[in-house]
Amino acid sequence: MTLLGVGLFAYFVWSVGVREILNNVERLGAAGFAAILIIYSIRIVLRATAWKLSVYGPYELKLRDTIPAVIIGEALSSMIPLGILVSGTAKAVAVRRRVPLVVGLSSVATENLFYSFTTSLFLMLGALTFLRGFPLEEGWVLTIDVLIVLLFLLLVGGIVLVVKQWHFASEACEWLYQRGIARGLLEKGRAEVRLFENLIYGFYRKYPRRFLPICLLEGAFHALGVFEVYFILSRLTDGASVLNAFLLESVSRLITIIFKLVPFLIGVDEAGAQFVAETVGIGAGIGVTLAIVRKGRILFWAAIGLGLIVKRGLTIREIREAGSR
């Protein structure tokens, strides 16, 4: 998948033309790129604050704990195949000296549930806008319809899961333990899994007043993503609009979810940006340049995350072992 992504990246750069892309990047300028980095730093603070509010008392985390941990998690999520599977654990390991690991993991999972809820709404709104606002081939219409239905079912399923408090993970561990499967691992592990689930489900009953602030923080995270795209488009073309920025960001977010297997989303992000840019009429060159500029932002913050990982002495092995406990 990574090799395919590299091939796609090379193809889109060749098809648009290196000179055109360089000219577009020059229009953005160093000051424009610095502004993009500042915008994303605010987005990091928003998610770090949402995570801070998701910690179950009597434990608590400060922003000085959650901000570096979020940067570390985002770096791992971007750099390695299926990094999304270790990014959450990496955040919990990064704050292991402040809260117990199971509390850190459950708070990350709680924040991720709020993030998934707002992301699903964001994607459905983007898909509906794209479907209603532009003429598409029948195949794309069917694909988008299926996507909307799947997102709706996942959203409803997640809400029902939390409201009904289904302890499917701990029940599965107990079922395996009673049948003599992985008894050594599950002797204490099944109790920790149960505690993990209780911390997540208990949060929704103990802190109902935090729901709206967390959802607003997650919503602001997505809104700033749209603003970032709008800012880049405004520097590259005279035809920038909030609608185009919204559609490009929603498709980018969808690609991020689907193609996490590809490090840095190389190639696939450019493909999605080109498709949307051509559909809305701003040109393939602008779409590909947008994806490349944002990739530069990802690389910058990934480098910061790597520095924090080295400084804190974290290792992939430690993160993997923490996730398996």
Tab-separated table of C-alpha atoms in Angstrom:
chain	number	residue	atom	x	y	z
A	1	MET	CA	0.000	0.000	0.000
A	2	THR	CA	2.874	2.382	0.779
A	3	LEU	CA	4.569	1.621	-2.552
A	4	LEU	CA	1.249	2.181	-4.299
A	5	GLY	CA	0.914	5.497	-2.474
A	6	VAL	CA	4.406	6.561	-3.557
A	7	GLY	CA	3.494	5.645	-7.114
A	8	LEU	CA	0.290	7.708	-6.914
A	9	PHE	CA	2.192	10.631	-5.454
A	10	ALA	CA	4.731	10.547	-8.286
A	11	TYR	CA	1.956	10.276	-10.867
A	12	PHE	CA	-0.010	13.275	-9.584
A	13	VAL	CA	3.107	15.423	-9.283
A	14	TRP	CA	4.040	14.475	-12.867
A	15	SER	CA	0.507	15.000	-14.225
A	16	VAL	CA	0.145	18.442	-12.651
A	17	GLY	CA	3.739	19.465	-13.263
A	18	VAL	CA	6.524	20.173	-10.816
A	19	ARG	CA	6.790	23.791	-11.976
A	20	GLU	CA	3.106	24.515	-11.324
A	21	ILE	CA	3.303	22.979	-7.847
A	22	LEU	CA	6.450	24.973	-7.006
A	23	ASN	CA	4.799	28.181	-8.216
A	24	ASN	CA	1.781	27.477	-6.006
A	25	VAL	CA	4.006	26.783	-3.011
A	26	GLU	CA	5.843	30.066	-3.642
A	27	ARG	CA	2.498	31.881	-3.555
A	28	LEU	CA	1.840	30.445	-0.123
A	29	GLY	CA	5.258	31.554	1.105
A	30	ALA	CA	7.069	30.945	4.376
A	31	ALA	CA	4.699	33.239	6.267
A	32	GLY	CA	1.707	31.298	4.963
A	33	PHE	CA	3.240	27.981	5.983
A	34	ALA	CA	4.017	29.394	9.447
A	35	ALA	CA	0.346	30.384	9.749
A	36	ILE	CA	-0.666	26.816	8.881
A	37	LEU	CA	1.578	25.486	11.646
A	38	ILE	CA	0.001	27.921	14.119
A	39	ILE	CA	-3.517	26.886	13.066
A	40	TYR	CA	-2.687	23.228	13.657
A	41	SER	CA	-1.080	24.005	17.018
A	42	ILE	CA	-4.453	25.440	18.083
A	43	ARG	CA	-6.146	22.247	16.856
A	44	ILE	CA	-3.745	20.216	19.006
A	45	VAL	CA	-4.648	22.326	22.042
A	46	LEU	CA	-8.355	21.756	21.355
A	47	ARG	CA	-8.006	17.951	21.336
A	48	ALA	CA	-5.676	18.060	24.336
A	49	THR	CA	-8.294	20.070	26.236
A	50	ALA	CA	-11.042	17.632	25.233
A	51	TRP	CA	-8.878	14.773	26.524
A	52	LYS	CA	-8.196	16.684	29.769
A	53	LEU	CA	-11.956	16.928	30.332
A	54	SER	CA	-12.337	13.187	29.657
A	55	VAL	CA	-10.250	12.051	32.626
A	56	TYR	CA	-12.211	10.287	35.368
A	57	GLY	CA	-11.818	11.728	38.886
A	58	PRO	CA	-10.067	11.738	41.294
A	59	TYR	CA	-7.342	11.726	38.663
A	60	GLU	CA	-6.650	14.719	36.443
A	61	LEU	CA	-4.280	15.823	33.712
A	62	LYS	CA	-2.960	19.280	32.930
A	63	LEU	CA	-2.555	20.701	29.443
A	64	ARG	CA	1.202	20.451	29.930
A	65	ASP	CA	0.607	16.681	30.145
A	66	THR	CA	-1.929	16.222	27.361
A	67	ILE	CA	-0.480	18.546	24.684
A	68	PRO	CA	2.881	16.705	24.325
A	69	ALA	CA	1.068	13.357	24.513
A	70	VAL	CA	-1.311	14.361	21.699
A	71	ILE	CA	1.658	15.425	19.541
A	72	ILE	CA	3.338	12.058	20.213
A	73	GLY	CA	0.175	10.172	19.339
A	74	GLU	CA	-0.337	12.149	16.133
A	75	ALA	CA	3.286	11.562	15.116
A	76	LEU	CA	3.003	7.792	15.503
A	77	SER	CA	-0.393	7.786	13.824
A	78	SER	CA	1.102	9.532	10.784
A	79	MET	CA	4.447	7.751	10.505
A	80	ILE	CA	3.754	4.035	10.807
A	81	PRO	CA	1.263	1.755	9.026
A	82	LEU	CA	-1.996	1.495	10.996
A	83	GLY	CA	-0.527	3.976	13.463
A	84	ILE	CA	-4.039	4.681	14.694
A	85	LEU	CA	-3.843	1.361	16.582
A	86	VAL	CA	-0.903	2.559	18.717
A	87	SER	CA	-1.455	6.315	18.886
A	88	GLY	CA	-4.026	6.072	21.694
A	89	THR	CA	-1.843	3.737	23.734
A	90	ALA	CA	1.129	6.030	23.119
A	91	LYS	CA	-0.808	8.940	24.628
A	92	ALA	CA	-1.628	6.913	27.737
A	93	VAL	CA	1.983	5.740	28.091
A	94	ALA	CA	3.187	9.336	27.716
A	95	VAL	CA	1.209	10.368	30.824
A	96	ARG	CA	1.837	7.156	32.781
A	97	ARG	CA	3.625	9.088	35.538
A	98	ARG	CA	0.553	11.263	36.096
A	99	VAL	CA	-2.279	8.713	36.050
A	100	PRO	CA	-2.490	4.887	36.095
A	101	LEU	CA	-2.267	3.317	32.661
A	102	VAL	CA	-5.833	1.990	32.707
A	103	VAL	CA	-7.124	5.491	33.567
A	104	GLY	CA	-5.055	6.998	30.781
A	105	LEU	CA	-6.295	4.439	28.276
A	106	SER	CA	-9.937	4.850	29.284
A	107	SER	CA	-9.732	8.659	29.104
A	108	VAL	CA	-8.172	8.447	25.629
A	109	ALA	CA	-10.939	6.048	24.574
A	110	THR	CA	-13.593	8.380	25.996
A	111	GLU	CA	-12.182	11.363	24.107
A	112	ASN	CA	-11.958	9.248	20.957
A	113	LEU	CA	-15.649	8.398	21.264
A	114	PHE	CA	-16.539	12.099	21.318
A	115	TYR	CA	-14.149	12.682	18.419
A	116	SER	CA	-15.698	9.813	16.447
A	117	PHE	CA	-19.189	11.191	17.118
A	118	THR	CA	-18.368	14.673	15.793
A	119	THR	CA	-16.316	13.245	12.916
A	120	SER	CA	-19.234	11.070	11.812
A	121	LEU	CA	-21.535	14.099	11.762
A	122	PHE	CA	-18.902	16.095	9.881
A	123	LEU	CA	-18.428	13.382	7.264
A	124	MET	CA	-22.158	12.833	6.768
A	125	LEU	CA	-22.725	16.562	6.293
A	126	GLY	CA	-19.836	16.706	3.813
A	127	ALA	CA	-21.109	13.686	1.901
A	128	LEU	CA	-24.650	15.074	1.692
A	129	THR	CA	-23.364	18.473	0.543
A	130	PHE	CA	-21.173	16.865	-2.115
A	131	LEU	CA	-24.037	14.662	-3.278
A	132	ARG	CA	-26.611	17.445	-3.476
A	133	GLY	CA	-24.407	20.226	-4.790
A	134	PHE	CA	-22.501	18.682	-7.699
A	135	PRO	CA	-23.293	16.378	-10.633
A	136	LEU	CA	-21.605	13.030	-10.057
A	137	GLU	CA	-21.449	9.752	-11.919
A	138	GLU	CA	-23.925	7.097	-10.809
A	139	GLY	CA	-21.148	4.979	-9.305
A	140	TRP	CA	-20.007	7.825	-7.061
A	141	VAL	CA	-23.585	8.595	-6.043
A	142	LEU	CA	-24.070	4.972	-4.949
A	143	THR	CA	-20.738	4.961	-3.092
A	144	ILE	CA	-21.587	8.146	-1.199
A	145	ASP	CA	-25.074	6.841	-0.352
A	146	VAL	CA	-23.543	3.653	1.099
A	147	LEU	CA	-21.032	5.744	3.044
A	148	ILE	CA	-23.772	7.878	4.586
A	149	VAL	CA	-25.754	4.800	5.630
A	150	LEU	CA	-22.669	3.143	7.161
A	151	LEU	CA	-21.748	6.279	9.088
A	152	PHE	CA	-25.301	6.600	10.389
A	153	LEU	CA	-25.369	2.965	11.525
A	154	LEU	CA	-21.980	3.312	13.241
A	155	LEU	CA	-23.132	6.489	14.962
A	156	VAL	CA	-26.341	4.924	16.235
A	157	GLY	CA	-24.488	1.744	17.234
A	158	GLY	CA	-21.954	3.720	19.259
A	159	ILE	CA	-24.677	5.646	21.079
A	160	VAL	CA	-26.580	2.447	21.886
A	161	LEU	CA	-23.353	0.793	23.070
A	162	VAL	CA	-22.723	3.551	25.597
A	163	VAL	CA	-26.335	3.942	26.735
A	164	LYS	CA	-26.827	0.189	27.204
A	165	GLN	CA	-23.308	-0.179	28.678
A	166	TRP	CA	-22.554	-3.416	26.849
A	167	HIS	CA	-19.406	-4.916	28.369
A	168	PHE	CA	-18.627	-6.962	25.267
A	169	ALA	CA	-14.815	-6.809	25.738
A	170	SER	CA	-14.772	-8.026	29.341
A	171	GLU	CA	-17.470	-10.608	28.604
A	172	ALA	CA	-15.339	-11.944	25.744
A	173	CYS	CA	-12.308	-12.137	28.066
A	174	GLU	CA	-14.371	-13.980	30.671
A	175	TRP	CA	-15.680	-16.398	28.034
A	176	LEU	CA	-12.122	-17.190	26.915
A	177	TYR	CA	-10.905	-17.552	30.508
A	178	GLN	CA	-13.671	-20.002	31.455
A	179	ARG	CA	-12.676	-22.178	28.495
A	180	GLY	CA	-9.043	-22.233	29.507
A	181	ILE	CA	-7.815	-19.993	26.712
A	182	ALA	CA	-4.948	-17.617	27.620
A	183	ARG	CA	-5.592	-18.151	31.332
A	184	GLY	CA	-2.226	-16.713	32.353
A	185	LEU	CA	-2.882	-13.483	30.496
A	186	LEU	CA	-6.532	-13.189	31.499
A	187	GLU	CA	-6.088	-14.109	35.186
A	188	LYS	CA	-5.745	-10.415	36.033
A	189	GLY	CA	-6.296	-8.979	32.588
A	190	ARG	CA	-10.033	-9.579	32.456
A	191	ALA	CA	-10.543	-7.490	35.621
A	192	GLU	CA	-8.530	-4.634	34.094
A	193	VAL	CA	-10.592	-4.817	30.905
A	194	ARG	CA	-13.763	-4.628	33.024
A	195	LEU	CA	-12.366	-1.606	34.882
A	196	PHE	CA	-11.446	-0.012	31.550
A	197	GLU	CA	-15.038	-0.382	30.320
A	198	ASN	CA	-16.504	0.834	33.622
A	199	LEU	CA	-14.368	3.964	33.528
A	200	ILE	CA	-15.636	4.765	30.029
A	201	TYR	CA	-19.294	4.042	30.726
A	202	GLY	CA	-19.176	5.652	34.170
A	203	PHE	CA	-17.917	8.894	32.692
A	204	TYR	CA	-21.130	9.419	30.766
A	205	ARG	CA	-23.216	9.146	33.936
A	206	LYS	CA	-20.901	11.028	36.301
A	207	TYR	CA	-19.990	13.987	34.079
A	208	PRO	CA	-22.994	14.784	31.838
A	209	ARG	CA	-22.182	18.518	31.966
A	210	ARG	CA	-18.899	17.880	30.185
A	211	PHE	CA	-20.642	16.470	27.101
A	212	LEU	CA	-21.351	19.797	25.423
A	213	PRO	CA	-17.919	21.383	26.098
A	214	ILE	CA	-16.114	18.302	24.767
A	215	CYS	CA	-18.331	18.134	21.674
A	216	LEU	CA	-17.772	21.858	21.061
A	217	LEU	CA	-14.008	21.383	21.343
A	218	GLU	CA	-14.109	18.487	18.874
A	219	GLY	CA	-16.342	20.501	16.561
A	220	ALA	CA	-13.939	23.436	16.731
A	221	PHE	CA	-11.121	21.042	15.783
A	222	HIS	CA	-12.939	20.213	12.527
A	223	ALA	CA	-13.933	23.853	11.943
A	224	LEU	CA	-10.286	24.911	12.161
A	225	GLY	CA	-9.452	22.179	9.653
A	226	VAL	CA	-11.879	23.827	7.220
A	227	PHE	CA	-10.346	27.220	8.001
A	228	GLU	CA	-6.865	25.855	7.323
A	229	VAL	CA	-7.955	24.655	3.871
A	230	TYR	CA	-9.696	27.970	3.182
A	231	PHE	CA	-6.563	29.878	4.184
A	232	ILE	CA	-4.397	27.822	1.812
A	233	LEU	CA	-6.890	28.174	-1.052
A	234	SER	CA	-7.076	31.937	-0.497
A	235	ARG	CA	-3.310	32.142	-1.015
A	236	LEU	CA	-3.322	29.937	-4.102
A	237	THR	CA	-6.402	31.094	-6.015
A	238	ASP	CA	-8.973	33.870	-6.230
A	239	GLY	CA	-11.795	31.330	-6.233
A	240	ALA	CA	-11.528	30.275	-2.588
A	241	SER	CA	-14.821	29.590	-0.818
A	242	VAL	CA	-15.859	28.129	2.510
A	243	LEU	CA	-17.924	25.483	0.699
A	244	ASN	CA	-14.943	24.251	-1.307
A	245	ALA	CA	-12.777	24.247	1.817
A	246	PHE	CA	-15.431	22.270	3.706
A	247	LEU	CA	-15.691	19.649	0.959
A	248	LEU	CA	-11.913	19.289	0.632
A	249	GLU	CA	-11.480	18.916	4.407
A	250	SER	CA	-14.312	16.390	4.759
A	251	VAL	CA	-12.869	14.219	1.972
A	252	SER	CA	-9.386	14.555	3.496
A	253	ARG	CA	-10.743	13.431	6.874
A	254	LEU	CA	-12.436	10.423	5.239
A	255	ILE	CA	-9.205	9.466	3.452
A	256	THR	CA	-7.330	9.787	6.749
A	257	ILE	CA	-9.691	7.250	8.325
A	258	ILE	CA	-9.746	4.760	5.441
A	259	PHE	CA	-6.085	4.818	4.432
A	260	LYS	CA	-4.326	4.886	7.800
A	261	LEU	CA	-2.315	1.920	6.518
A	262	VAL	CA	-0.350	4.321	4.286
A	263	PRO	CA	2.235	6.407	6.200
A	264	PHE	CA	1.651	10.160	5.799
A	265	LEU	CA	-1.244	9.287	3.451
A	266	ILE	CA	1.239	9.672	0.617
A	267	GLY	CA	-0.456	9.565	-2.772
A	268	VAL	CA	-3.984	8.865	-1.548
A	269	ASP	CA	-4.426	12.343	-0.041
A	270	GLU	CA	-3.337	13.885	-3.335
A	271	ALA	CA	-5.780	11.639	-5.205
A	272	GLY	CA	-8.707	12.702	-3.028
A	273	ALA	CA	-7.792	16.384	-3.170
A	274	GLN	CA	-7.480	16.273	-6.960
A	275	PHE	CA	-10.860	14.544	-7.329
A	276	VAL	CA	-12.670	17.127	-5.193
A	277	ALA	CA	-10.783	20.081	-6.688
A	278	GLU	CA	-11.710	19.040	-10.227
A	279	THR	CA	-15.336	18.394	-9.228
A	280	VAL	CA	-15.786	21.842	-7.658
A	281	GLY	CA	-13.891	23.497	-10.513
A	282	ILE	CA	-10.773	24.925	-8.865
A	283	GLY	CA	-8.307	22.766	-10.802
A	284	ALA	CA	-6.284	19.636	-10.159
A	285	GLY	CA	-3.082	21.617	-9.601
A	286	ILE	CA	-4.591	23.495	-6.656
A	287	GLY	CA	-5.898	20.258	-5.119
A	288	VAL	CA	-2.563	18.441	-5.368
A	289	THR	CA	-0.655	21.476	-4.064
A	290	LEU	CA	-3.053	21.695	-1.118
A	291	ALA	CA	-2.384	18.060	-0.220
A	292	ILE	CA	1.391	18.522	-0.516
A	293	VAL	CA	1.399	21.665	1.641
A	294	ARG	CA	-0.616	19.940	4.350
A	295	LYS	CA	1.755	16.989	4.135
A	296	GLY	CA	4.559	19.416	4.937
A	297	ARG	CA	2.629	20.441	8.049
A	298	ILE	CA	2.245	16.781	9.039
A	299	LEU	CA	5.985	16.196	8.596
A	300	PHE	CA	6.791	19.211	10.782
A	301	TRP	CA	4.625	18.059	13.678
A	302	ALA	CA	5.764	14.451	13.236
A	303	ALA	CA	9.339	15.680	13.703
A	304	ILE	CA	8.285	17.485	16.902
A	305	GLY	CA	6.583	14.287	18.065
A	306	LEU	CA	9.713	12.240	17.351
A	307	GLY	CA	11.742	14.671	19.426
A	308	LEU	CA	9.320	14.267	22.341
A	309	ILE	CA	9.440	10.472	22.006
A	310	VAL	CA	13.244	10.496	22.196
A	311	LYS	CA	13.250	12.988	25.069
A	312	ARG	CA	10.817	10.883	27.121
A	313	GLY	CA	12.546	7.607	26.296
A	314	LEU	CA	9.451	5.971	24.829
A	315	THR	CA	9.812	2.877	22.650
A	316	ILE	CA	7.428	1.067	20.329
A	317	ARG	CA	7.995	-2.083	22.399
A	318	GLU	CA	6.873	-0.321	25.583
A	319	ILE	CA	3.804	1.048	23.846
A	320	ARG	CA	2.949	-2.362	22.363
A	321	GLU	CA	3.378	-4.117	25.730
A	322	ALA	CA	1.198	-1.500	27.423
A	323	GLY	CA	-1.512	-2.018	24.825
A	324	SER	CA	-1.444	-5.790	25.275
A	325	ARG	CA	-1.892	-5.657	29.055
